[in-house]
Coordinates of C-alpha atoms and ligand atoms in Angstrom, one line a residue:
Chain A
M1 CA -47.1 -2.4 16.9
D2 CA -50.3 -3.3 16.7
E3 CA -52.1 -4.5 13.1
R4 CA -55.4 -1.3 14.2
N5 CA -52.4 1.3 14.4
L6 CA -50.9 -0.6 11.6
A7 CA -53.9 -0.8 9.3
E8 CA -54.9 3.0 9.9
L9 CA -51.3 4.1 9.2
K10 CA -52.0 2.1 5.8
T11 CA -55.0 4.0 4.4
L12 CA -53.4 7.3 5.9
S13 CA -50.4 7.1 3.9
K14 CA -53.6 6.3 1.1
E15 CA -54.9 9.1 1.4
A16 CA -51.6 10.8 1.6
R17 CA -50.6 9.5 -2.1
K18 CA -54.1 10.4 -3.7
L19 CA -53.7 13.4 -2.7
F20 CA -50.7 14.8 -3.7
I21 CA -51.1 13.0 -7.0
E22 CA -54.3 15.4 -7.5
M23 CA -51.9 18.0 -6.9
M24 CA -49.6 17.3 -8.9
A25 CA -52.1 16.1 -12.3
N26 CA -53.5 19.2 -11.6
L27 CA -50.4 20.5 -12.5
G28 CA -49.9 18.1 -15.4
V29 CA -45.8 18.3 -13.8
G30 CA -43.5 18.0 -11.4
H31 CA -40.8 16.2 -8.7
I32 CA -42.9 13.4 -8.5
G33 CA -40.7 10.8 -7.2
G34 CA -38.1 12.0 -4.4
S35 CA -42.2 13.1 -2.9
L36 CA -42.8 9.2 -3.1
S37 CA -39.8 8.1 -2.1
I38 CA -40.5 10.1 2.1
I39 CA -44.5 10.2 1.4
D40 CA -44.1 7.1 4.0
A41 CA -41.5 8.4 6.4
L42 CA -44.2 11.6 6.9
V43 CA -47.5 9.7 7.2
Y44 CA -45.3 8.8 10.2
L45 CA -43.8 10.9 11.6
Y46 CA -46.6 13.5 11.9
Y47 CA -49.3 10.9 13.3
R48 CA -46.9 9.0 15.2
E49 CA -43.4 10.5 16.0
M50 CA -44.1 14.9 16.0
R51 CA -45.3 16.8 18.5
V52 CA -46.8 19.5 16.3
R53 CA -50.0 22.3 16.8
P54 CA -51.8 22.5 13.7
Q55 CA -53.7 25.4 15.0
E56 CA -50.7 25.9 17.4
P57 CA -47.8 26.4 14.1
R58 CA -45.4 28.4 15.9
W59 CA -45.7 26.7 19.4
E60 CA -42.5 27.3 20.7
D61 CA -42.4 23.6 22.1
R62 CA -42.9 22.2 19.1
D63 CA -40.8 19.3 17.3
R64 CA -38.4 20.5 13.8
L65 CA -38.8 19.2 10.5
V66 CA -36.3 19.8 7.7
I67 CA -36.8 18.8 4.5
S68 CA -33.5 18.9 2.4
K69 CA -33.6 17.4 -0.3
G70 CA -36.8 21.1 0.0
H71 CA -37.7 19.4 -3.6
A72 CA -40.3 17.1 -1.5
G73 CA -42.2 19.6 -0.7
P74 CA -45.6 19.1 -2.7
A75 CA -45.1 15.8 -0.2
L76 CA -45.1 17.8 3.0
Y77 CA -47.6 19.9 2.0
A78 CA -50.2 16.8 1.2
L79 CA -49.8 15.9 5.1
L80 CA -49.3 19.2 5.9
A81 CA -53.2 19.1 5.0
M82 CA -54.6 16.7 6.8
K83 CA -53.2 17.2 9.9
G84 CA -55.3 20.8 9.3
F85 CA -52.2 23.0 8.6
F86 CA -53.9 24.7 5.6
D87 CA -57.2 23.5 3.5
K88 CA -56.7 20.9 1.6
K89 CA -58.0 22.7 -1.4
E90 CA -55.1 25.0 -1.0
L91 CA -53.3 22.0 -2.4
M92 CA -54.7 22.4 -6.1
T93 CA -52.5 26.2 -6.2
L94 CA -49.9 24.9 -6.7
N95 CA -46.5 26.1 -8.5
K96 CA -49.5 28.9 -9.6
L97 CA -48.8 32.6 -9.6
G98 CA -49.1 34.1 -6.3
T99 CA -49.1 29.9 -4.9
H100 CA -48.6 29.6 -1.0
L101 CA -47.2 26.7 -2.0
P102 CA -44.3 26.4 -3.9
S103 CA -42.0 23.1 -5.7
H104 CA -39.2 23.5 -2.3
C105 CA -40.4 23.8 0.7
D106 CA -40.9 27.1 2.3
M107 CA -41.0 28.6 5.4
K108 CA -42.1 32.3 4.4
L109 CA -44.5 31.0 2.8
T110 CA -46.0 27.9 3.7
T111 CA -47.9 26.7 7.3
G112 CA -45.7 24.8 9.3
I113 CA -42.4 24.6 7.6
D114 CA -40.0 24.9 9.7
M115 CA -37.0 25.4 7.3
T116 CA -36.5 27.0 3.8
A117 CA -35.1 24.7 0.9
G118 CA -34.4 24.1 -2.6
S119 CA -30.9 24.4 -2.9
L120 CA -29.6 21.3 -2.2
G121 CA -27.2 19.9 1.2
Q122 CA -27.8 22.9 2.9
G123 CA -31.4 22.1 5.4
L124 CA -29.5 19.5 7.5
S125 CA -26.3 22.6 9.1
A126 CA -30.5 24.6 9.7
A127 CA -31.3 21.5 11.3
V128 CA -27.9 21.3 13.5
G129 CA -28.8 24.5 14.2
M130 CA -32.1 23.7 15.2
A131 CA -31.3 20.8 17.9
I132 CA -27.9 23.5 19.3
A133 CA -30.8 25.7 19.8
L134 CA -33.4 23.7 21.0
R135 CA -30.6 22.4 23.8
M136 CA -29.2 25.7 25.2
Q137 CA -32.9 25.6 25.5
K138 CA -33.2 23.3 27.8
K139 CA -36.4 22.1 26.2
D140 CA -36.7 18.8 24.9
S141 CA -38.0 19.1 21.2
R142 CA -37.0 16.9 18.5
V143 CA -35.4 17.7 15.9
Y144 CA -35.9 15.0 12.3
C145 CA -34.1 16.3 9.0
I146 CA -35.2 15.1 6.2
V147 CA -31.8 14.1 2.9
G148 CA -31.8 12.8 -0.1
D149 CA -28.8 10.2 -1.6
G150 CA -27.8 12.9 -4.1
E151 CA -28.0 15.2 -1.8
A152 CA -25.0 13.9 0.1
Q153 CA -22.9 14.5 -2.2
E154 CA -23.0 17.9 -1.0
G155 CA -19.9 18.8 1.1
Q156 CA -22.1 20.6 3.5
I157 CA -24.0 17.2 4.6
W158 CA -20.6 16.0 5.9
E159 CA -19.8 18.8 6.9
A160 CA -23.3 18.7 9.6
L161 CA -22.9 15.1 10.1
M162 CA -19.7 15.8 11.3
Y163 CA -20.4 18.7 13.4
A164 CA -23.8 16.4 14.8
G165 CA -21.9 13.8 16.2
S166 CA -19.3 16.3 17.5
Q167 CA -21.6 17.4 19.5
Q168 CA -23.9 14.4 20.5
L169 CA -27.1 15.9 19.6
D170 CA -29.1 13.8 20.8
N171 CA -32.4 15.2 19.9
L172 CA -31.1 14.8 16.5
V173 CA -32.6 12.0 13.6
V174 CA -31.0 12.7 10.2
I175 CA -33.5 10.7 8.3
I176 CA -31.0 9.4 4.8
D177 CA -34.2 8.7 1.7
D178 CA -31.9 6.2 0.2
N179 CA -33.7 5.6 -2.8
G180 CA -30.8 5.0 -5.1
M181 CA -31.3 7.7 -7.8
Q182 CA -31.3 10.9 -8.8
I183 CA -32.0 13.1 -11.7
D184 CA -29.2 12.4 -14.3
N185 CA -28.1 8.5 -12.6
Y186 CA -28.5 6.3 -9.8
T187 CA -26.6 8.1 -7.6
D188 CA -23.6 4.9 -7.6
A189 CA -23.4 5.6 -11.3
L190 CA -22.4 9.4 -10.5
N191 CA -20.2 9.3 -7.5
A192 CA -20.9 7.1 -4.7
V193 CA -22.0 8.2 -1.7
R194 CA -22.9 4.7 0.1
P195 CA -22.8 3.1 2.5
F196 CA -24.3 5.9 4.3
D197 CA -24.1 3.0 7.4
K198 CA -20.7 3.0 7.9
R199 CA -20.2 6.4 7.0
L200 CA -22.5 7.2 8.9
A201 CA -21.3 5.4 11.9
A202 CA -17.7 7.1 11.9
F203 CA -19.4 10.3 12.0
G204 CA -20.5 9.1 15.9
F205 CA -23.9 8.3 14.9
E206 CA -26.2 5.6 16.5
V207 CA -27.1 4.0 13.0
I208 CA -30.2 1.7 12.3
N209 CA -31.1 0.1 9.1
V210 CA -35.1 0.5 7.3
D211 CA -37.1 -0.1 4.9
G212 CA -38.6 3.3 4.7
H213 CA -42.0 2.1 3.4
D214 CA -42.7 -1.0 5.9
F215 CA -44.1 1.5 9.1
N216 CA -43.2 -1.7 11.5
Q217 CA -39.9 -0.9 11.1
L218 CA -40.4 3.0 11.0
D219 CA -41.7 2.1 14.4
N220 CA -38.9 0.1 15.9
A221 CA -36.5 2.5 14.7
F222 CA -37.7 6.1 15.7
Y223 CA -39.3 4.7 18.9
K224 CA -34.9 3.3 19.9
A225 CA -33.6 6.9 18.6
K226 CA -35.5 8.1 21.3
T227 CA -33.9 5.8 23.5
I228 CA -30.1 6.5 22.6
K229 CA -28.1 9.9 24.8
K230 CA -24.8 11.8 23.5
R231 CA -25.1 10.5 20.1
P232 CA -27.3 11.4 16.8
T233 CA -29.7 9.0 15.4
A234 CA -29.3 8.5 11.7
V235 CA -32.9 6.0 10.1
I236 CA -31.5 5.7 6.6
M237 CA -34.0 4.3 5.1
S238 CA -33.9 2.4 2.4
T239 CA -36.5 3.4 -0.8
V240 CA -38.1 3.0 -3.2
K241 CA -37.9 6.3 -6.0
G242 CA -41.6 7.0 -7.5
K243 CA -43.1 4.4 -4.5
G244 CA -46.7 3.2 -5.3
F245 CA -47.7 4.1 -8.7
S246 CA -46.9 2.0 -11.8
F247 CA -46.6 4.9 -14.2
C248 CA -43.5 6.3 -11.2
E249 CA -42.5 3.1 -9.5
G250 CA -38.6 2.8 -10.0
K251 CA -38.5 4.7 -13.2
L252 CA -35.2 6.7 -13.7
S253 CA -37.0 9.3 -15.2
N254 CA -39.6 10.3 -12.3
H255 CA -37.6 12.9 -10.8
N256 CA -39.9 16.3 -12.7
M257 CA -42.2 14.7 -14.7
K258 CA -45.4 14.9 -16.2
V259 CA -48.4 13.5 -15.1
S260 CA -51.2 12.7 -17.9
A261 CA -55.1 12.1 -16.9
D262 CA -55.3 8.7 -17.8
D263 CA -51.7 8.2 -15.0
L264 CA -53.8 10.3 -12.5
A265 CA -56.9 7.9 -12.8
S266 CA -54.5 4.4 -14.0
A267 CA -52.6 6.0 -10.4
L268 CA -56.1 6.4 -8.0
K269 CA -57.1 2.7 -9.2
E270 CA -54.1 1.6 -7.6
L271 CA -55.4 2.8 -4.2
A272 CA -58.8 2.0 -4.3
Chain B
M1 CA -40.9 33.9 -33.9
L2 CA -40.0 31.4 -31.9
E3 CA -37.2 29.9 -33.3
S4 CA -37.1 25.9 -34.5
I5 CA -34.1 24.8 -32.2
E6 CA -34.5 25.5 -28.4
M7 CA -30.7 26.8 -27.5
R8 CA -29.6 23.7 -24.9
K9 CA -29.9 21.8 -28.0
A10 CA -27.8 24.2 -29.4
Y11 CA -25.1 24.4 -27.5
G12 CA -24.6 20.7 -27.2
D13 CA -24.5 20.4 -30.9
T14 CA -22.8 22.9 -30.8
M15 CA -20.1 21.6 -28.3
I16 CA -20.0 18.5 -29.8
E17 CA -18.7 19.5 -33.5
L18 CA -16.3 22.0 -30.8
A19 CA -15.3 18.8 -29.2
A20 CA -14.7 16.9 -32.6
K21 CA -11.6 19.8 -33.5
N22 CA -10.9 20.3 -29.5
P23 CA -8.9 17.4 -27.2
K24 CA -8.7 19.5 -24.6
I25 CA -12.5 20.4 -24.3
V26 CA -14.1 18.4 -21.7
S27 CA -17.6 18.2 -19.9
L28 CA -18.3 18.7 -15.8
Q29 CA -21.8 18.0 -14.8
A30 CA -23.6 17.8 -11.3
D31 CA -26.6 16.3 -11.7
L32 CA -28.2 18.2 -14.3
T33 CA -26.6 17.1 -18.3
G34 CA -29.9 17.2 -19.5
A35 CA -30.8 21.2 -18.5
N36 CA -28.3 22.0 -20.3
G37 CA -28.3 20.5 -23.4
M38 CA -25.4 17.7 -22.4
K39 CA -26.6 14.8 -23.4
E40 CA -25.2 13.9 -26.4
F41 CA -22.4 15.3 -25.8
H42 CA -21.8 13.6 -23.1
A43 CA -22.4 9.8 -24.6
K44 CA -20.1 10.6 -27.6
Y45 CA -17.1 11.7 -25.4
P46 CA -18.1 9.8 -23.0
D47 CA -13.7 10.2 -20.9
R48 CA -14.3 13.8 -21.6
S49 CA -17.2 13.7 -20.2
F50 CA -17.3 13.7 -15.7
N51 CA -20.8 14.1 -13.8
V52 CA -19.7 14.4 -10.3
G53 CA -22.7 14.0 -8.9
I54 CA -24.6 17.0 -6.8
A55 CA -21.5 19.1 -6.0
E56 CA -21.2 22.3 -7.8
A57 CA -17.8 23.2 -5.3
N58 CA -16.3 20.0 -5.7
M59 CA -17.1 20.4 -9.9
V60 CA -15.4 23.9 -10.1
G61 CA -12.5 22.6 -8.3
V62 CA -11.9 19.8 -9.9
A63 CA -12.3 22.1 -13.4
A64 CA -9.8 24.2 -11.9
G65 CA -7.2 20.5 -11.2
M66 CA -7.9 20.0 -15.3
A67 CA -7.2 23.7 -16.4
A68 CA -4.0 23.6 -14.7
C69 CA -3.3 20.0 -16.5
G70 CA -4.3 22.2 -19.5
M71 CA -7.2 20.5 -20.3
L72 CA -10.7 22.6 -20.8
P73 CA -12.8 22.6 -18.9
F74 CA -16.6 24.1 -19.2
V75 CA -18.6 23.4 -16.0
H76 CA -22.5 23.5 -15.9
S77 CA -25.4 23.3 -13.7
F78 CA -28.5 25.9 -13.0
G79 CA -27.5 29.6 -13.1
T80 CA -27.2 30.0 -9.1
F81 CA -25.2 26.7 -8.4
S82 CA -23.5 27.3 -11.0
T83 CA -22.5 30.3 -10.1
R84 CA -23.6 31.5 -6.0
R85 CA -23.5 27.6 -4.5
C86 CA -19.2 27.6 -5.3
Y87 CA -18.6 31.7 -6.1
D88 CA -15.7 30.8 -3.6
Q89 CA -14.3 28.4 -6.3
I90 CA -14.6 30.2 -8.7
T91 CA -13.2 33.5 -7.0
I92 CA -10.4 31.5 -6.2
S93 CA -9.5 28.0 -7.7
V94 CA -10.1 29.5 -11.5
C95 CA -9.9 33.1 -11.6
Y96 CA -7.7 34.3 -8.7
A97 CA -5.1 30.9 -10.3
G98 CA -5.7 32.4 -13.0
L99 CA -7.3 29.4 -14.7
N100 CA -9.0 28.9 -18.0
V101 CA -12.2 27.8 -16.6
K102 CA -15.5 28.1 -19.1
I103 CA -19.4 28.3 -16.4
I104 CA -22.2 27.6 -17.8
G105 CA -26.4 28.2 -16.0
S106 CA -28.6 28.1 -17.6
D107 CA -32.2 28.6 -16.5
P108 CA -31.3 32.6 -15.7
G109 CA -34.7 34.7 -14.5
V110 CA -37.2 34.2 -15.1
G111 CA -36.4 30.1 -16.9
A112 CA -36.5 28.8 -13.7
E113 CA -40.4 28.9 -14.0
L114 CA -42.2 26.3 -11.4
N115 CA -38.3 25.6 -9.9
G116 CA -39.4 29.2 -7.9
G117 CA -37.1 31.2 -6.5
T118 CA -34.6 28.8 -4.1
H119 CA -33.5 28.6 -8.4
M120 CA -34.5 31.9 -10.1
A121 CA -31.0 33.6 -11.1
L122 CA -31.4 37.2 -10.6
E123 CA -27.6 37.7 -8.9
D124 CA -26.3 35.7 -11.0
A125 CA -24.3 38.2 -14.3
G126 CA -23.9 40.4 -11.1
I127 CA -21.8 38.6 -8.7
M128 CA -20.0 36.9 -11.9
R129 CA -19.0 40.9 -13.0
N130 CA -17.4 41.5 -9.6
L131 CA -14.4 39.1 -10.4
P132 CA -11.9 39.9 -12.4
G133 CA -10.9 38.9 -15.7
M134 CA -14.6 37.5 -16.0
V135 CA -17.2 37.7 -19.3
I136 CA -19.6 37.6 -19.4
F137 CA -22.3 36.2 -22.4
E138 CA -25.7 36.5 -22.9
P139 CA -27.1 34.6 -26.0
V140 CA -30.2 36.1 -27.4
D141 CA -30.2 33.3 -29.5
S142 CA -28.8 30.1 -30.9
T143 CA -27.6 32.4 -34.0
Q144 CA -26.1 34.3 -32.2
L145 CA -25.3 31.0 -29.7
K146 CA -23.7 29.5 -32.4
S147 CA -22.0 31.6 -34.0
A148 CA -20.3 32.8 -30.9
L149 CA -19.3 30.2 -29.2
P150 CA -16.4 28.8 -30.5
Q151 CA -15.2 32.2 -30.3
I152 CA -15.2 31.7 -26.3
V153 CA -13.6 28.3 -26.9
D154 CA -10.3 30.3 -27.8
H155 CA -10.5 33.1 -25.7
P156 CA -7.7 32.5 -22.6
G157 CA -9.4 33.3 -19.9
P158 CA -13.0 32.4 -18.2
V159 CA -16.4 32.5 -19.6
Y160 CA -20.0 32.6 -17.7
I161 CA -22.5 31.4 -19.9
R162 CA -25.6 32.6 -18.5
L163 CA -28.0 29.7 -20.9
F164 CA -31.5 30.4 -21.6
R165 CA -32.7 26.7 -22.1
K166 CA -36.0 26.7 -24.2
N167 CA -36.1 28.2 -28.1
A168 CA -35.9 31.5 -28.3
E169 CA -37.5 34.6 -30.4
K170 CA -35.4 34.3 -33.1
I171 CA -32.8 37.8 -33.9
F172 CA -30.7 37.4 -36.1
G173 CA -30.5 35.8 -39.6
D174 CA -28.0 32.8 -41.0
G175 CA -25.1 35.6 -42.0
Y176 CA -24.6 37.1 -38.4
V177 CA -21.2 37.3 -37.3
F178 CA -20.5 38.1 -33.2
H179 CA -18.4 39.9 -32.2
W180 CA -16.6 39.7 -28.9
G181 CA -17.2 42.3 -26.7
K182 CA -19.3 44.2 -29.6
A183 CA -23.3 45.3 -28.9
D184 CA -25.5 44.5 -31.6
L185 CA -27.3 47.8 -33.3
L186 CA -31.3 45.3 -33.8
H187 CA -33.0 49.0 -34.8
E188 CA -31.4 52.3 -35.0
G189 CA -33.3 55.7 -33.2
S190 CA -33.1 58.9 -31.9
D191 CA -35.0 60.2 -29.1
V192 CA -33.5 57.2 -26.2
A193 CA -32.2 54.1 -27.1
I194 CA -32.7 50.4 -24.9
L195 CA -30.2 48.1 -24.5
A196 CA -30.9 44.6 -23.6
S197 CA -30.1 41.2 -23.3
G198 CA -31.9 38.0 -23.4
V199 CA -35.2 37.5 -23.8
C200 CA -36.0 41.2 -23.1
V201 CA -34.8 42.3 -26.7
K202 CA -38.0 40.5 -28.5
E203 CA -39.5 43.0 -25.3
A204 CA -37.6 45.8 -26.2
L205 CA -38.0 45.4 -30.1
D206 CA -41.8 45.2 -29.6
A207 CA -41.5 48.5 -27.1
A208 CA -39.8 50.3 -29.6
D209 CA -43.2 50.2 -32.0
L210 CA -45.6 51.0 -29.6
L211 CA -43.0 53.8 -29.4
K212 CA -43.0 54.9 -32.9
S213 CA -46.8 54.8 -33.2
E214 CA -46.6 58.0 -30.5
G215 CA -43.8 59.9 -32.4
I216 CA -40.7 58.4 -29.9
S217 CA -37.8 56.8 -32.2
A218 CA -36.1 53.3 -29.9
R219 CA -32.4 51.9 -30.8
V220 CA -32.4 49.1 -29.7
L221 CA -29.7 47.2 -28.8
N222 CA -28.8 43.6 -27.9
V223 CA -25.7 43.9 -25.9
S224 CA -25.3 39.7 -25.1
M225 CA -21.7 41.1 -22.9
M226 CA -22.6 42.6 -20.4
K227 CA -18.4 42.6 -20.0
P228 CA -17.2 43.8 -20.9
I229 CA -19.0 46.2 -21.7
D230 CA -19.6 48.0 -25.3
K231 CA -18.5 51.3 -23.6
E232 CA -18.7 53.0 -27.0
A233 CA -21.9 51.2 -28.4
V234 CA -23.2 53.2 -24.9
I235 CA -21.6 56.1 -25.1
S236 CA -22.0 57.4 -28.3
A237 CA -26.3 55.9 -27.5
A238 CA -26.3 59.0 -25.1
K239 CA -24.4 61.0 -27.2
E240 CA -27.2 60.3 -30.1
C241 CA -30.3 59.8 -28.6
G242 CA -29.9 61.7 -25.1
A243 CA -31.7 59.3 -23.0
L244 CA -30.8 55.7 -22.4
V245 CA -33.9 52.3 -21.6
T246 CA -31.5 48.8 -20.2
A247 CA -33.5 45.5 -20.1
E248 CA -32.9 42.4 -18.2
N249 CA -33.8 39.4 -16.7
H250 CA -31.6 40.1 -13.6
S251 CA -32.0 42.6 -11.2
I252 CA -31.1 45.7 -11.8
I253 CA -29.0 46.0 -9.1
N254 CA -24.5 44.8 -10.9
G255 CA -26.8 44.2 -13.8
L256 CA -26.7 45.4 -16.7
G257 CA -27.9 48.3 -16.4
S258 CA -25.8 49.1 -13.5
A259 CA -22.9 48.5 -16.1
V260 CA -23.6 50.9 -18.7
A261 CA -25.3 53.5 -15.5
E262 CA -21.4 52.9 -14.3
V263 CA -20.1 54.0 -18.3
L264 CA -22.2 57.2 -18.7
A265 CA -21.5 57.8 -14.9
E266 CA -18.2 58.4 -15.8
N267 CA -18.3 59.1 -20.0
A268 CA -21.1 60.2 -20.8
P269 CA -23.6 61.9 -18.4
A270 CA -27.8 61.0 -19.6
P271 CA -31.4 60.3 -18.1
L272 CA -31.2 56.8 -17.2
E273 CA -34.2 54.1 -16.8
R274 CA -33.4 50.8 -16.0
V275 CA -35.4 48.4 -16.7
G276 CA -35.2 44.9 -14.7
V277 CA -36.6 42.6 -11.1
R278 CA -36.0 45.3 -8.6
D279 CA -34.9 43.6 -5.5
H280 CA -36.4 41.5 -4.0
F281 CA -36.6 37.0 -5.1
G282 CA -38.1 34.9 -7.3
Q283 CA -41.1 33.1 -7.3
V284 CA -43.1 30.0 -9.2
G285 CA -45.1 30.9 -12.1
R286 CA -44.5 30.2 -16.2
A287 CA -42.0 32.3 -17.8
R288 CA -44.1 35.1 -18.6
D289 CA -46.9 35.2 -16.1
L290 CA -43.0 36.5 -14.5
M291 CA -42.1 39.4 -16.9
E292 CA -44.9 40.9 -16.0
T293 CA -45.4 40.3 -12.8
F294 CA -41.7 41.7 -11.9
G295 CA -42.2 44.8 -14.7
I296 CA -39.5 44.0 -17.4
V297 CA -42.6 43.3 -20.9
A298 CA -42.5 46.2 -23.6
K299 CA -45.6 48.3 -21.3
D300 CA -43.2 48.7 -18.6
I301 CA -40.0 49.2 -21.4
A302 CA -41.8 52.0 -23.5
A303 CA -43.1 53.3 -19.8
A304 CA -39.5 54.0 -18.9
A305 CA -38.4 54.5 -22.4
R306 CA -41.3 57.6 -21.9
K307 CA -39.6 58.5 -18.3
A308 CA -36.2 59.2 -20.0
V309 CA -37.2 61.4 -22.7
A310 CA -39.1 63.2 -20.6
R311 CA -35.7 63.8 -18.1
K312 CA -34.3 64.9 -21.0
A313 CA -32.7 68.2 -20.3
Ligands
TPP401 C1 -27.1 22.8 -4.7 C2 -28.1 22.0 -5.4 N1 -27.6 21.7 -7.5 C3 -28.6 21.1 -8.3 C4 -29.7 20.9 -7.3 C5 -30.7 20.3 -8.5 N2 -31.5 19.3 -8.3 C6 -33.0 19.3 -7.8 S1 -32.7 17.8 -6.7 C7 -31.7 16.6 -7.4 C8 -31.5 15.4 -7.4 C9 -31.7 15.8 -6.0 O1 -31.6 14.1 -6.2 P1 -31.6 13.8 -4.3 O2 -30.5 13.8 -3.1 O3 -30.7 12.1 -4.9 O4 -33.2 13.6 -4.4 P2 -35.0 12.5 -4.6 O5 -34.0 11.2 -5.5 O6 -35.4 11.9 -3.1 O7 -35.1 13.3 -5.8 C10 -31.0 18.1 -8.4 C11 -29.4 18.0 -8.9 C12 -30.4 21.3 -6.4 N3 -31.6 21.6 -5.8 N4 -29.3 22.5 -4.9
MG402 MG1 -32.3 9.8 -4.2

């Protein structure tokens, strides 16, 4: 990627983090860590990769995105607002009674969301179904699905991976957010779900390892994914939970945490 | 008045005491140890604590195997995920197999708060109620929880505990003793009986106050065991008060209201009004706001009581 493109994505990722942290601070509490580990990937997907139409959110030929780790909804809301799916002002209604923006992704409530999630382990199966249906309809739409590393402890994830490989779904990209943490502990300490690359290769995937906060690596990975035929691609992103703000970055306590006015002030300073 | 101790802390502390006496007790978790207050237990008994990661179905199956080899497993998650997420495993590997596994579901109903609709267990007790042999217990406060837990340990079959996480309204004094399968009479009354559970019990007591000022005498019962339901208490409420109301932080379908309706229909038909979540999903919000939105607070219970009284023949 050239310098100008890279600089643009970096600016966009700052804007996304700003909107995100203002939204969380306005409520004072929320799922911080898992949003910040995927927010750079979302910036890449929405600004360089996916074909979507904010003015026509249900456009049939769009690419689909399933955030299977549904608790990262707020990161997605920041991106949807930036793209113009809804007004940025709406972000301040997050989790308030009657909102269209609940903690977990909800396709019935939020414009621009392709699949409801929140009960971990279910979104990837739906993404597989989407990829099969789009292929049946001879559409060239692609399906992207973000799965948490802790989430991948659910058996259903491996049922879906097995079927995606078996169905040779080259229109599906599974993105693993390997931030190494879940709620109670480090993922390796509870139930060792790694190594993702060897396991997914054995399930029939083209596997690409990337730093999930490096736009050049993301660019190469998604570019390559489009060249792969007759098998699905897995982009295994090494990420940092809570990335970008020192009050939360890399801390095991950042899954669902309070955000004070001071935290917001320090966060905004770090973005400047 | 709110209790000074969180329900989850009361649960975790009591489990530590019980485990000291009973070496068979083991705890299984699926990455939500904090929500159910078992962090200290896991730190104190690392050899008897297993966190399987985010894999509830596997957790229940592993627990069943442990029970088959003589251990006494307690499995934990949010009420949504410790019931419906592993319903077939509970049905077959636990209940049908006749194994003794205790199931804890935290943050029932409005307790899920900002986690919203996907996490709001409004049908958990209902689906557990369908399972032969399953006992369903929803403690109203920490005193009742502490009194009941030793009996739950001694009970030779599965029990589902609906565990509210935060500080509950104090209902019982220190001398309280939990009686298995019995409703607790909290307030005597003769015109209508309100049978309530969980966070709706305090609302029922407040409703009784509202009704008193209108000259309606309301009996209030705490029904912490939805199954086995206290049939005698339901039948005598029907016979002595002639009208009933149920109030619960759960769907009215297959919840406490259904359990009471079944007893009434077969034994002592009487007008019944059900207060609860009326066949819709949950949503995000603070617990109090949600209770008002769902219509399960004192004024809703009082309105239902007036309606039930008016329906008396
Ligand atoms: C079936 C299910 N079990 C438990 C939970 C509660 N929960 C929400 S997020 C989470 C941890 C997720 O860890 P991971 O997938 O690694 O996500 P991240 O680190 O990106 O936050 C858990 C246990 C849930 N939402 N769904
Ligand atoms: Mg993780």
